[in-house]
Amino acid sequence: MSQDLTTQWLTEIQSLREQVAAIERDRDAAWESAQKWRKLYNTEAEQRRTDTQLSQQAIASLKAELHKVQGLDTGALPDATAVTAIQQEIAQLESVEELKTKLVKVIQERDRLLQALKTEQDNHAQTRNNLTTALGDAIDGWTRERISLEQETQHTH
């Protein structure tokens, strides 16, 4: 019976060794998988941080361009309330796309205003030319009339 008990114990020990070996293999595989996922996670996190930083830089750049386009120099805008309101409006923009859309609208408005200014300047130049011509014609007419009156006065004397 002692032989049977020894064989049983040896079989049990062998079985336990095989289980331990299998568990160690599973543990090692799980560890490798965890390392792989950790590496992927860290790579993804780093990419997200880089993307976030690039997006923040792009937003800052676009905000600076928007400030430039809108003429947010405090010297250019005497009304500090207007500057504050514009800065608050810019601060509410939450993405690069919103900022780009706003910038396009601002540039379009700027172009429209520049065109309106050019039209107004052209109209002003035309009015000035018309008034100068009319003034010249009036002076010429007044000069002719004065010469004519002087000639009449000389003939009567």
Coordinates of C-alpha atoms in Angstrom, one line a residue:
M1 CA 0.0 0.0 0.0
S2 CA 2.9 2.3 0.6
Q3 CA 3.9 1.8 -3.0
D4 CA 0.5 2.9 -4.1
L5 CA 0.5 5.8 -1.8
T6 CA 3.9 6.9 -3.1
T7 CA 2.9 6.5 -6.7
Q8 CA -0.3 8.5 -6.0
W9 CA 1.7 11.2 -4.4
L10 CA 4.2 11.3 -7.2
T11 CA 1.4 11.5 -9.7
E12 CA -0.2 14.3 -7.7
I13 CA 3.1 16.1 -7.5
Q14 CA 3.6 15.8 -11.3
S15 CA 0.1 17.0 -11.9
L16 CA 0.7 20.0 -9.7
R17 CA 3.9 20.7 -11.4
E18 CA 2.2 20.7 -14.8
Q19 CA -0.5 23.0 -13.4
V20 CA 2.1 25.3 -12.1
A21 CA 3.9 25.3 -15.4
A22 CA 0.6 26.0 -17.3
I23 CA -0.3 28.8 -14.8
E24 CA 3.2 30.3 -15.2
R25 CA 2.8 30.2 -19.0
D26 CA -0.6 31.8 -18.7
R27 CA 0.9 34.4 -16.4
D28 CA 3.8 35.1 -18.7
A29 CA 1.4 35.4 -21.7
A30 CA -0.9 37.7 -19.7
W31 CA 2.2 39.8 -18.6
E32 CA 3.3 40.1 -22.3
S33 CA -0.2 41.0 -23.4
A34 CA -0.4 43.6 -20.6
Q35 CA 3.0 45.0 -21.6
K36 CA 1.9 45.2 -25.3
W37 CA -1.3 47.0 -24.3
R38 CA 0.6 49.3 -21.9
K39 CA 2.9 50.2 -24.8
L40 CA 0.0 50.8 -27.2
Y41 CA -1.8 52.9 -24.5
N42 CA 1.4 55.0 -23.9
T43 CA 1.9 55.5 -27.6
E44 CA -1.7 56.6 -28.1
A45 CA -1.6 58.9 -25.1
E46 CA 1.6 60.5 -26.3
Q47 CA 0.0 61.0 -29.8
R48 CA -3.1 62.6 -28.1
R49 CA -0.9 64.9 -26.1
T50 CA 1.0 65.9 -29.2
D51 CA -2.3 66.4 -31.1
T52 CA -3.6 68.5 -28.3
Q53 CA -0.5 70.6 -28.1
L54 CA -0.6 71.1 -31.9
S55 CA -4.3 72.0 -31.7
Q56 CA -3.6 74.5 -28.9
Q57 CA -0.8 76.1 -31.0
A58 CA -3.1 76.2 -34.0
I59 CA -5.9 77.8 -32.0
A60 CA -3.4 80.4 -30.5
S61 CA -2.1 81.1 -33.9
L62 CA -5.6 81.5 -35.4
K63 CA -6.7 83.7 -32.4
A64 CA -3.6 85.9 -33.0
E65 CA -4.5 86.1 -36.7
L66 CA -8.1 86.9 -35.8
H67 CA -7.0 89.6 -33.4
K68 CA -4.8 91.0 -36.2
V69 CA -7.6 90.9 -38.7
Q70 CA -10.1 92.4 -36.4
G71 CA -7.6 95.1 -35.4
L72 CA -7.8 94.4 -31.7
D73 CA -5.0 96.8 -30.9
T74 CA -6.3 99.0 -28.1
G75 CA -5.0 102.0 -30.0
A76 CA -7.2 101.0 -33.0
L77 CA -10.3 100.5 -30.9
P78 CA -10.7 103.3 -28.4
D79 CA -13.7 101.6 -26.7
A80 CA -12.3 99.2 -24.2
T81 CA -15.8 97.6 -23.8
A82 CA -15.7 96.6 -27.5
V83 CA -12.3 95.0 -27.1
T84 CA -13.5 93.0 -24.0
A85 CA -16.6 91.9 -25.9
I86 CA -14.5 90.7 -28.8
Q87 CA -12.1 88.9 -26.6
Q88 CA -14.9 87.1 -24.8
E89 CA -16.4 86.1 -28.2
I90 CA -13.1 84.6 -29.2
A91 CA -12.7 82.8 -25.9
Q92 CA -16.0 81.1 -26.4
L93 CA -14.7 79.3 -29.6
E94 CA -14.0 75.7 -28.6
S95 CA -12.3 74.2 -31.7
V96 CA -10.0 74.9 -34.5
E97 CA -12.9 74.5 -36.9
E98 CA -15.0 77.0 -35.1
L99 CA -12.1 79.4 -35.1
K100 CA -11.4 78.8 -38.8
T101 CA -15.1 79.4 -39.6
K102 CA -15.1 82.6 -37.6
L103 CA -11.9 83.7 -39.3
V104 CA -13.4 83.1 -42.7
K105 CA -16.4 85.2 -41.8
V106 CA -14.2 88.0 -40.4
I107 CA -12.1 88.0 -43.5
Q108 CA -15.2 88.1 -45.7
E109 CA -16.5 91.0 -43.7
R110 CA -13.2 92.8 -43.9
D111 CA -13.1 92.3 -47.7
R112 CA -16.7 93.6 -47.9
L113 CA -15.8 96.6 -45.8
L114 CA -12.7 97.3 -47.8
Q115 CA -14.7 97.1 -51.0
A116 CA -17.3 99.5 -49.5
L117 CA -14.5 101.8 -48.4
K118 CA -13.0 101.8 -51.9
T119 CA -16.3 102.5 -53.4
E120 CA -16.8 105.4 -51.0
Q121 CA -13.4 106.7 -51.7
D122 CA -14.0 106.5 -55.5
N123 CA -17.4 108.3 -55.0
H124 CA -15.6 110.9 -52.9
A125 CA -13.0 111.4 -55.5
Q126 CA -15.7 111.8 -58.2
T127 CA -17.6 114.2 -56.1
R128 CA -14.4 116.2 -55.4
N129 CA -13.7 116.3 -59.2
N130 CA -17.2 117.4 -60.0
L131 CA -17.1 120.1 -57.3
T132 CA -13.7 121.3 -58.5
T133 CA -14.9 121.4 -62.1
A134 CA -18.1 123.2 -61.0
L135 CA -16.0 125.7 -58.9
G136 CA -13.7 126.2 -61.8
D137 CA -16.6 126.8 -64.2
A138 CA -18.2 129.2 -61.7
I139 CA -14.9 131.1 -61.3
D140 CA -14.5 131.2 -65.1
G141 CA -18.0 132.4 -65.5
W142 CA -17.6 135.0 -62.7
T143 CA -14.3 136.2 -64.3
R144 CA -16.0 136.5 -67.8
E145 CA -18.8 138.4 -66.2
R146 CA -16.5 140.7 -64.4
I147 CA -14.4 141.4 -67.5
S148 CA -17.6 142.0 -69.4
L149 CA -18.8 144.5 -66.8
E150 CA -15.4 146.2 -66.7
Q151 CA -15.6 146.6 -70.5
E152 CA -19.1 148.0 -70.4
T153 CA -18.0 150.4 -67.7
Q154 CA -15.0 151.6 -69.8
H155 CA -17.2 152.1 -72.9
T156 CA -19.7 154.2 -70.9
H157 CA -17.0 156.5 -69.5

